[in-house]
Tab-separated table of C-alpha atoms in Angstrom:
chain	number	residue	atom	x	y	z
A	903	MET	CA	-1.900	23.269	1.303
A	904	THR	CA	-0.655	20.180	-0.517
A	905	PHE	CA	2.574	19.804	-2.445
A	906	ASP	CA	0.864	18.573	-5.594
A	907	LYS	CA	-2.801	18.862	-6.624
A	908	ASN	CA	-2.538	15.431	-8.272
A	909	ILE	CA	-1.865	13.719	-4.936
A	910	ILE	CA	-5.032	12.081	-3.616
A	911	GLY	CA	-5.511	12.465	0.124
A	912	HIS	CA	-2.591	12.393	2.593
A	913	ASP	CA	-3.338	15.905	3.849
A	914	LEU	CA	-1.847	15.323	7.315
A	915	PRO	CA	1.509	13.886	6.129
A	916	GLN	CA	1.842	16.757	3.671
A	917	LYS	CA	0.983	19.318	6.348
A	918	ILE	CA	3.600	17.873	8.712
A	919	LEU	CA	6.297	18.011	6.050
A	920	LYS	CA	5.334	21.441	4.740
A	921	ASN	CA	5.378	22.929	8.248
A	922	ALA	CA	8.798	21.374	8.903
A	923	ILE	CA	10.176	22.871	5.695
A	924	SER	CA	8.654	26.299	6.389
A	925	ALA	CA	10.156	26.315	9.885
A	926	ASP	CA	13.509	25.091	8.538
A	927	LYS	CA	13.227	22.039	10.787
A	928	LEU	CA	13.008	19.256	8.219
A	929	GLY	CA	14.638	16.085	9.513
A	930	HIS	CA	17.355	14.272	7.629
A	931	ALA	CA	15.473	10.950	7.392
A	932	TYR	CA	11.768	10.134	7.168
A	933	LEU	CA	10.107	6.740	6.936
A	934	PHE	CA	6.860	6.771	4.948
A	935	CYS	CA	4.842	3.808	6.147
A	936	GLY	CA	1.542	2.558	4.729
A	937	GLU	CA	-0.122	0.102	2.386
A	938	GLU	CA	1.173	-0.442	-1.135
A	939	GLU	CA	0.098	1.793	-4.027
A	940	ILE	CA	-1.604	4.484	-1.951
A	941	GLY	CA	0.669	7.393	-2.914
A	942	LYS	CA	3.639	7.371	-0.522
A	943	ARG	CA	6.168	7.667	-3.340
A	944	ALA	CA	4.167	10.434	-5.015
A	945	VAL	CA	4.335	12.477	-1.806
A	946	ALA	CA	8.068	11.797	-1.438
A	947	PHE	CA	8.702	12.944	-5.004
A	948	ALA	CA	6.606	16.097	-4.535
A	949	VAL	CA	8.509	16.982	-1.355
A	950	ALA	CA	11.815	16.359	-3.133
A	951	LYS	CA	10.802	18.663	-5.998
A	952	SER	CA	9.823	21.346	-3.492
A	953	LEU	CA	13.180	21.128	-1.714
A	954	LEU	CA	15.038	21.421	-5.009
A	955	CYS	CA	12.770	24.022	-6.653
A	956	GLU	CA	14.438	27.324	-7.512
A	957	ASN	CA	11.347	29.426	-6.803
A	958	SER	CA	8.921	28.203	-4.156
A	959	ILE	CA	7.448	25.650	-1.775
A	960	PRO	CA	5.355	23.869	-2.976
A	961	PHE	CA	7.354	23.507	-6.173
A	962	CYS	CA	6.589	25.821	-9.095
A	963	GLY	CA	6.730	23.095	-11.753
A	964	THR	CA	8.293	25.362	-14.388
A	965	CYS	CA	11.847	26.159	-13.279
A	966	PRO	CA	14.811	24.200	-14.702
A	967	SER	CA	15.125	22.228	-11.458
A	968	CYS	CA	11.477	21.102	-11.522
A	969	LEU	CA	11.692	20.139	-15.176
A	970	LYS	CA	14.853	18.126	-14.558
A	971	ALA	CA	13.153	16.340	-11.664
A	972	ASP	CA	10.147	15.495	-13.836
A	973	HIS	CA	12.439	14.038	-16.480
A	974	ARG	CA	14.441	12.157	-13.825
A	975	THR	CA	17.633	13.976	-14.838
A	976	HIS	CA	18.150	16.156	-11.761
A	977	PRO	CA	21.726	15.604	-10.509
A	978	ASP	CA	20.713	16.108	-6.864
A	979	LEU	CA	17.684	13.803	-6.832
A	980	PHE	CA	18.297	10.075	-6.455
A	981	GLU	CA	15.609	7.391	-6.595
A	982	VAL	CA	16.526	3.895	-5.437
A	983	SER	CA	14.453	0.715	-5.554
A	984	PRO	CA	15.283	-2.993	-5.258
A	985	GLU	CA	17.264	-4.604	-8.045
A	986	GLY	CA	15.572	-7.971	-8.194
A	987	SER	CA	14.493	-9.098	-4.736
A	988	PHE	CA	16.720	-6.803	-2.674
A	989	ILE	CA	18.376	-3.429	-2.410
A	990	LYS	CA	21.967	-4.484	-2.899
A	991	ILE	CA	25.028	-3.272	-1.074
A	992	SER	CA	26.382	-1.901	-4.366
A	993	GLN	CA	23.381	0.442	-4.479
A	994	ILE	CA	24.085	1.597	-0.918
A	995	LYS	CA	27.718	2.292	-1.779
A	996	GLN	CA	26.574	4.405	-4.732
A	997	ILE	CA	24.493	6.450	-2.292
A	998	GLN	CA	27.457	6.842	0.049
A	999	ALA	CA	29.631	8.020	-2.814
A	1000	GLN	CA	27.153	10.834	-3.439
A	1001	LEU	CA	27.028	11.873	0.211
A	1002	ILE	CA	30.577	13.201	0.185
A	1003	LEU	CA	29.948	15.391	-2.874
A	1004	GLN	CA	28.446	18.868	-2.779
A	1005	PRO	CA	25.029	19.409	-4.429
A	1006	ALA	CA	25.465	20.018	-8.151
A	1007	ILE	CA	22.833	22.741	-8.578
A	1008	GLY	CA	21.216	24.005	-5.394
A	1009	SER	CA	21.876	23.559	-1.697
A	1010	LYS	CA	20.400	20.103	-1.068
A	1011	LYS	CA	20.481	16.472	-2.143
A	1012	VAL	CA	17.449	14.235	-1.827
A	1013	PHE	CA	17.323	10.430	-1.791
A	1014	ILE	CA	14.070	8.506	-2.219
A	1015	ILE	CA	14.474	4.827	-1.340
A	1016	ASP	CA	11.384	2.764	-2.142
A	1017	GLY	CA	11.209	-0.696	-0.593
A	1018	ILE	CA	13.588	0.029	2.270
A	1019	ASP	CA	12.335	-3.183	3.902
A	1020	GLN	CA	13.966	-5.153	1.076
A	1021	MET	CA	17.509	-4.534	2.256
A	1022	ASN	CA	19.386	-7.615	3.362
A	1023	LEU	CA	21.361	-7.441	6.606
A	1024	GLU	CA	24.614	-6.473	4.890
A	1025	SER	CA	22.966	-3.604	3.006
A	1026	ALA	CA	21.104	-2.425	6.109
A	1027	ASN	CA	24.278	-2.313	8.204
A	1028	CYS	CA	26.059	-0.427	5.457
A	1029	PHE	CA	23.208	2.066	5.069
A	1030	LEU	CA	23.082	2.640	8.821
A	1031	LYS	CA	26.390	4.494	8.584
A	1032	SER	CA	24.780	6.950	6.161
A	1033	LEU	CA	21.992	7.727	8.628
A	1034	GLU	CA	24.169	8.112	11.712
A	1035	GLU	CA	26.032	11.279	10.702
A	1036	PRO	CA	24.523	12.652	7.487
A	1037	PRO	CA	25.646	15.988	6.026
A	1038	ALA	CA	23.287	18.882	6.763
A	1039	ASP	CA	22.229	19.236	3.134
A	1040	ILE	CA	21.034	15.614	2.787
A	1041	HIS	CA	17.450	14.376	3.110
A	1042	PHE	CA	16.295	10.757	2.935
A	1043	PHE	CA	12.714	9.657	2.275
A	1044	LEU	CA	12.398	5.932	2.905
A	1045	ILE	CA	9.257	4.099	1.808
A	1046	THR	CA	7.802	0.838	3.077
A	1047	SER	CA	4.595	-1.149	3.379
A	1048	ARG	CA	6.283	-3.632	5.756
A	1049	PRO	CA	7.906	-1.721	8.625
A	1050	TRP	CA	8.281	-4.900	10.689
A	1051	MET	CA	10.936	-6.040	8.194
A	1052	ILE	CA	13.188	-3.039	8.901
A	1053	PRO	CA	15.954	-3.403	11.518
A	1054	ALA	CA	15.310	-1.443	14.705
A	1055	THR	CA	18.630	0.339	14.291
A	1056	LEU	CA	17.349	1.945	11.083
A	1057	LEU	CA	13.889	2.679	12.459
A	1058	SER	CA	15.320	4.544	15.429
A	1059	ARG	CA	17.081	7.026	13.149
A	1060	CYS	CA	13.999	7.967	11.116
A	1061	GLN	CA	10.970	10.117	11.768
A	1062	LEU	CA	7.930	7.955	11.072
A	1063	ILE	CA	5.041	9.300	9.005
A	1064	ARG	CA	2.058	7.010	8.586
A	1065	PHE	CA	-0.029	7.010	5.427
A	1066	SER	CA	-3.601	5.760	5.133
A	1067	PRO	CA	-5.446	4.907	1.915
A	1068	PRO	CA	-7.305	7.888	0.446
A	1069	LEU	CA	-11.034	8.032	1.060
A	1070	PRO	CA	-13.082	6.264	-1.647
A	1071	GLN	CA	-14.878	9.487	-2.560
A	1072	ASP	CA	-11.566	11.332	-3.016
A	1073	LEU	CA	-10.185	8.568	-5.210
A	1074	ALA	CA	-13.475	8.452	-7.132
A	1075	SER	CA	-13.261	12.185	-7.874
A	1076	PHE	CA	-9.786	11.626	-9.284
A	1077	LEU	CA	-10.977	8.685	-11.391
A	1078	THR	CA	-13.876	10.624	-12.902
A	1079	LEU	CA	-11.321	12.976	-14.435
A	1080	GLN	CA	-8.628	10.443	-15.301
A	1081	LYS	CA	-10.883	7.733	-16.747
A	1082	ARG	CA	-13.959	9.770	-17.714
A	1083	LEU	CA	-16.285	7.690	-15.574
A	1084	SER	CA	-19.595	8.553	-14.002
A	1085	LYS	CA	-19.606	9.232	-10.264
A	1086	GLU	CA	-21.181	5.832	-9.567
A	1087	GLU	CA	-18.728	3.959	-11.814
A	1088	ALA	CA	-15.725	5.741	-10.307
A	1089	LEU	CA	-16.889	5.052	-6.755
A	1090	ARG	CA	-17.329	1.370	-7.547
A	1091	ILE	CA	-13.730	1.099	-8.771
A	1092	ALA	CA	-12.445	3.198	-5.858
A	1093	GLU	CA	-14.154	0.939	-3.312
A	1094	ARG	CA	-12.894	-2.250	-4.907
A	1095	SER	CA	-9.303	-1.003	-5.178
A	1096	LYS	CA	-9.227	-0.284	-1.403
A	1097	GLY	CA	-7.535	3.069	-1.943
A	1098	LYS	CA	-4.708	1.718	-4.098
A	1099	VAL	CA	-4.334	4.333	-6.802
A	1100	GLY	CA	-2.365	2.140	-9.192
A	1101	THR	CA	-4.894	-0.668	-8.891
A	1102	ALA	CA	-7.781	1.751	-9.411
A	1103	LEU	CA	-6.246	3.135	-12.593
A	1104	SER	CA	-5.749	-0.362	-14.005
A	1105	LEU	CA	-9.247	-1.636	-13.175
A	1106	ASP	CA	-12.128	-1.403	-15.625
A	1107	LEU	CA	-15.829	-2.062	-15.192
A	1108	GLU	CA	-15.902	-5.036	-17.543
A	1109	THR	CA	-13.195	-6.779	-15.522
A	1110	LEU	CA	-15.096	-6.132	-12.291
A	1111	ASP	CA	-18.274	-7.589	-13.786
A	1112	GLN	CA	-16.398	-10.702	-14.890
A	1113	GLU	CA	-14.781	-11.107	-11.464
A	1114	ASP	CA	-18.107	-10.730	-9.681
A	1115	GLU	CA	-19.727	-13.351	-11.883
A	1116	LYS	CA	-16.838	-15.742	-11.277
A	1117	PHE	CA	-16.977	-15.304	-7.507
A	1118	PHE	CA	-20.757	-15.638	-7.320
A	1119	ASN	CA	-20.461	-18.920	-9.205
A	1120	LEU	CA	-17.765	-20.061	-6.782
A	1121	ILE	CA	-19.223	-18.967	-3.455
A	1122	ARG	CA	-22.550	-19.919	-1.885
A	1123	PRO	CA	-24.275	-18.204	1.059
A	1124	GLU	CA	-23.620	-21.155	3.359
A	1125	THR	CA	-19.881	-20.816	2.655
A	1126	LEU	CA	-19.817	-17.283	4.037
A	1127	ALA	CA	-21.544	-18.280	7.257
A	1128	ALA	CA	-19.332	-21.246	8.195
A	1129	PRO	CA	-15.637	-20.897	9.128
A	1130	SER	CA	-15.108	-24.587	8.375
A	1131	LYS	CA	-16.309	-24.051	4.796
A	1132	LEU	CA	-14.126	-20.953	4.442
A	1133	PHE	CA	-11.140	-23.058	5.508
A	1134	GLN	CA	-12.113	-25.730	3.008
A	1135	LEU	CA	-12.348	-23.151	0.230
A	1136	SER	CA	-8.926	-21.746	1.156
A	1137	GLU	CA	-7.417	-25.201	0.989
A	1138	GLU	CA	-9.000	-25.888	-2.414
A	1139	LEU	CA	-7.564	-22.649	-3.846
A	1140	SER	CA	-4.149	-22.887	-2.180
A	1141	ARG	CA	-2.330	-23.936	-5.359
A	1142	ASP	CA	-2.877	-20.442	-6.751
A	1143	ALA	CA	-1.779	-18.003	-4.046
A	1144	ASP	CA	-2.714	-14.882	-6.012
A	1145	TYR	CA	-6.202	-16.140	-6.788
A	1146	LEU	CA	-6.724	-17.168	-3.175
A	1147	LYS	CA	-5.655	-13.705	-2.023
A	1148	LYS	CA	-8.096	-12.054	-4.430
A	1149	THR	CA	-10.892	-14.428	-3.389
A	1150	LEU	CA	-10.395	-13.694	0.304
A	1151	GLU	CA	-10.400	-9.956	-0.413
A	1152	TRP	CA	-13.658	-10.332	-2.365
A	1153	ILE	CA	-15.274	-12.350	0.432
A	1154	SER	CA	-14.164	-9.752	2.979
A	1155	CYS	CA	-15.732	-6.930	0.958
A	1156	PHE	CA	-18.964	-8.836	0.390
A	1157	LEU	CA	-19.318	-9.762	4.061
A	1158	ARG	CA	-18.743	-6.121	4.901
A	1159	ASP	CA	-21.613	-5.148	2.580
A	1160	MET	CA	-23.896	-7.757	4.117
A	1161	MET	CA	-23.253	-6.314	7.581
A	1162	VAL	CA	-23.777	-2.732	6.383
A	1163	TRP	CA	-27.102	-3.728	4.808
A	1164	LYS	CA	-28.093	-5.590	7.965
A	1165	LEU	CA	-27.365	-2.538	10.111
A	1166	CYS	CA	-28.712	0.362	8.065
A	1167	GLY	CA	-30.360	-0.978	4.904
A	1168	GLN	CA	-28.839	1.750	2.706
A	1169	ALA	CA	-27.390	0.892	-0.687
A	1170	ASP	CA	-25.387	4.145	-0.839
A	1171	HIS	CA	-22.700	2.639	1.391
A	1172	LEU	CA	-22.333	-0.677	-0.448
A	1173	ILE	CA	-19.311	-1.719	-2.497
A	1174	PHE	CA	-21.448	-4.235	-4.403
A	1175	SER	CA	-24.491	-1.990	-4.851
A	1176	ARG	CA	-25.020	-3.443	-8.337
A	1177	ASN	CA	-25.720	-6.775	-6.653
A	1178	LEU	CA	-28.238	-5.432	-4.163
A	1179	ASN	CA	-30.760	-8.225	-4.727
A	1180	LYS	CA	-28.184	-10.881	-3.911
A	1181	ILE	CA	-27.005	-8.937	-0.857
A	1182	GLN	CA	-30.577	-8.738	0.412
A	1183	GLN	CA	-31.258	-12.434	-0.198
A	1184	TRP	CA	-28.048	-13.654	1.407
A	1185	THR	CA	-28.170	-11.250	4.356
A	1186	ASP	CA	-31.676	-12.335	5.340
A	1187	GLN	CA	-30.409	-15.879	5.917
A	1188	PHE	CA	-27.999	-15.063	8.765
A	1189	PRO	CA	-27.865	-13.048	12.004
A	1190	LEU	CA	-25.418	-10.158	12.264
A	1191	GLU	CA	-23.280	-12.045	14.792
A	1192	THR	CA	-22.654	-14.863	12.288
A	1193	LEU	CA	-21.673	-12.420	9.537
A	1194	ASN	CA	-19.318	-10.555	11.857
A	1195	GLN	CA	-17.708	-13.818	13.006
A	1196	SER	CA	-17.034	-14.830	9.399
A	1197	PHE	CA	-15.716	-11.352	8.548
A	1198	VAL	CA	-13.210	-11.398	11.421
A	1199	PHE	CA	-12.281	-14.960	10.513
A	1200	VAL	CA	-11.446	-14.032	6.897
A	1201	GLN	CA	-9.537	-10.934	8.032
A	1202	ASN	CA	-7.396	-13.116	10.299
A	1203	ILE	CA	-6.664	-15.564	7.484
A	1204	GLU	CA	-5.571	-12.678	5.244
A	1205	LYS	CA	-3.294	-11.239	7.929
A	1206	LEU	CA	-1.691	-14.592	8.692
A	1207	LEU	CA	-1.023	-15.409	5.051
A	1208	THR	CA	0.406	-11.955	4.375
A	1209	ARG	CA	2.769	-12.298	7.324
A	1210	LYS	CA	3.873	-15.779	6.287
A	1211	ARG	CA	4.318	-14.739	2.665
A	1212	THR	CA	6.622	-11.955	3.835
A	1213	GLU	CA	8.680	-14.400	5.903
A	1214	LEU	CA	9.062	-16.704	2.902
A	1215	GLU	CA	10.201	-13.831	0.702
A	1216	SER	CA	12.837	-12.797	3.219
A	1217	CYS	CA	14.443	-16.262	3.287
A	1218	HIS	CA	14.214	-16.973	-0.473
A	1219	CYS	CA	11.804	-19.879	0.044
A	1220	GLU	CA	9.956	-21.285	-2.933
A	1221	GLN	CA	6.595	-19.508	-2.849
A	1222	SER	CA	4.253	-22.076	-4.388
A	1223	GLU	CA	5.290	-25.161	-2.395
A	1224	ALA	CA	5.867	-23.370	0.881
A	1225	ILE	CA	2.612	-21.452	0.827
A	1226	SER	CA	0.689	-24.582	-0.140
A	1227	ARG	CA	2.097	-26.258	2.964
A	1228	LEU	CA	1.043	-23.255	4.992
A	1229	TYR	CA	-2.494	-23.444	3.692
A	1230	ASP	CA	-2.620	-27.121	4.623
A	1231	LYS	CA	-1.466	-26.219	8.108
A	1232	ILE	CA	-4.145	-23.561	8.453
A	1233	ALA	CA	-6.848	-25.964	7.281
A	1234	THR	CA	-5.658	-28.609	9.748
A	1235	HIS	CA	-4.947	-26.356	12.724
A	1236	PRO	CA	-7.406	-23.455	12.933
A	1237	SER	CA	-5.899	-22.406	16.254
A	1238	VAL	CA	-2.996	-20.759	14.424
A	1239	LEU	CA	-5.364	-17.910	13.628
A	1240	ALA	CA	-5.088	-16.855	17.261
A	1241	MET	CA	-1.552	-15.734	16.448
A	1242	THR	CA	-2.746	-12.969	14.126
């Protein structure tokens, strides 16, 4: 049983937490780890409502406590996120001030901290004291998409729960209701959003059509089959980091479709099924080994750039200039991809 019927996927994390609550063995600190926008915070909020609900687990949704939580006015539910680039030490001290007070309504206090990886060292050291000897009625749900940025001292005091993106068909079912789309239209958006619920809700079919046309005008078949040309394209687009990121994601998805078509020849499993003719034409030009090599190559570029972008954020470096230099380095020294 899930905590909230509106949560898409995440059955195993919810089962783990529900069983812990039912057995009265819920830990004092959990780290929810997974990609951005896939529903980690929604699960944390649903668990918090269930802990604070006056009637049942999962939460009833109608008692005064549930209504206060929905309106973000519950005195025992605290949601914290970065102010600017970081979670500041002043925010941590506000949390600590609440820890010494008894719950205002029920028997528990719940803290949801989104972006726990965005604490600076001072904030992290201060927060560590809160995790070392927490009161019995306190529960922390910490959320991150970048666990490698969290100090080991904090990680060691949390129970880790990993989240994976919801299956495309599950997200598509949700979208058919929320956006009144056909099954095929909803699945197309679900596939392109890579399980990111927020992205899926913001996407529309017209935008996808425009993006596809733009990318098909930009990219030729020979580009996909040659790592040197993929490097050249990355270098040409390096002045716009966001556009480069989106382009690499598009290439990755299209290469994936080409390999799927090469292996099984079924359009049902294609993200770009609307472009089946182009997939057929381009796929026929290359062996599977070449397509797979390019796919792995693009995946490695994406991983490297994501890692470097995170490092730049953590040291306040200027994004545009620094990332442009990184792209130049990648284009000049392909061997750095071996680091990913």
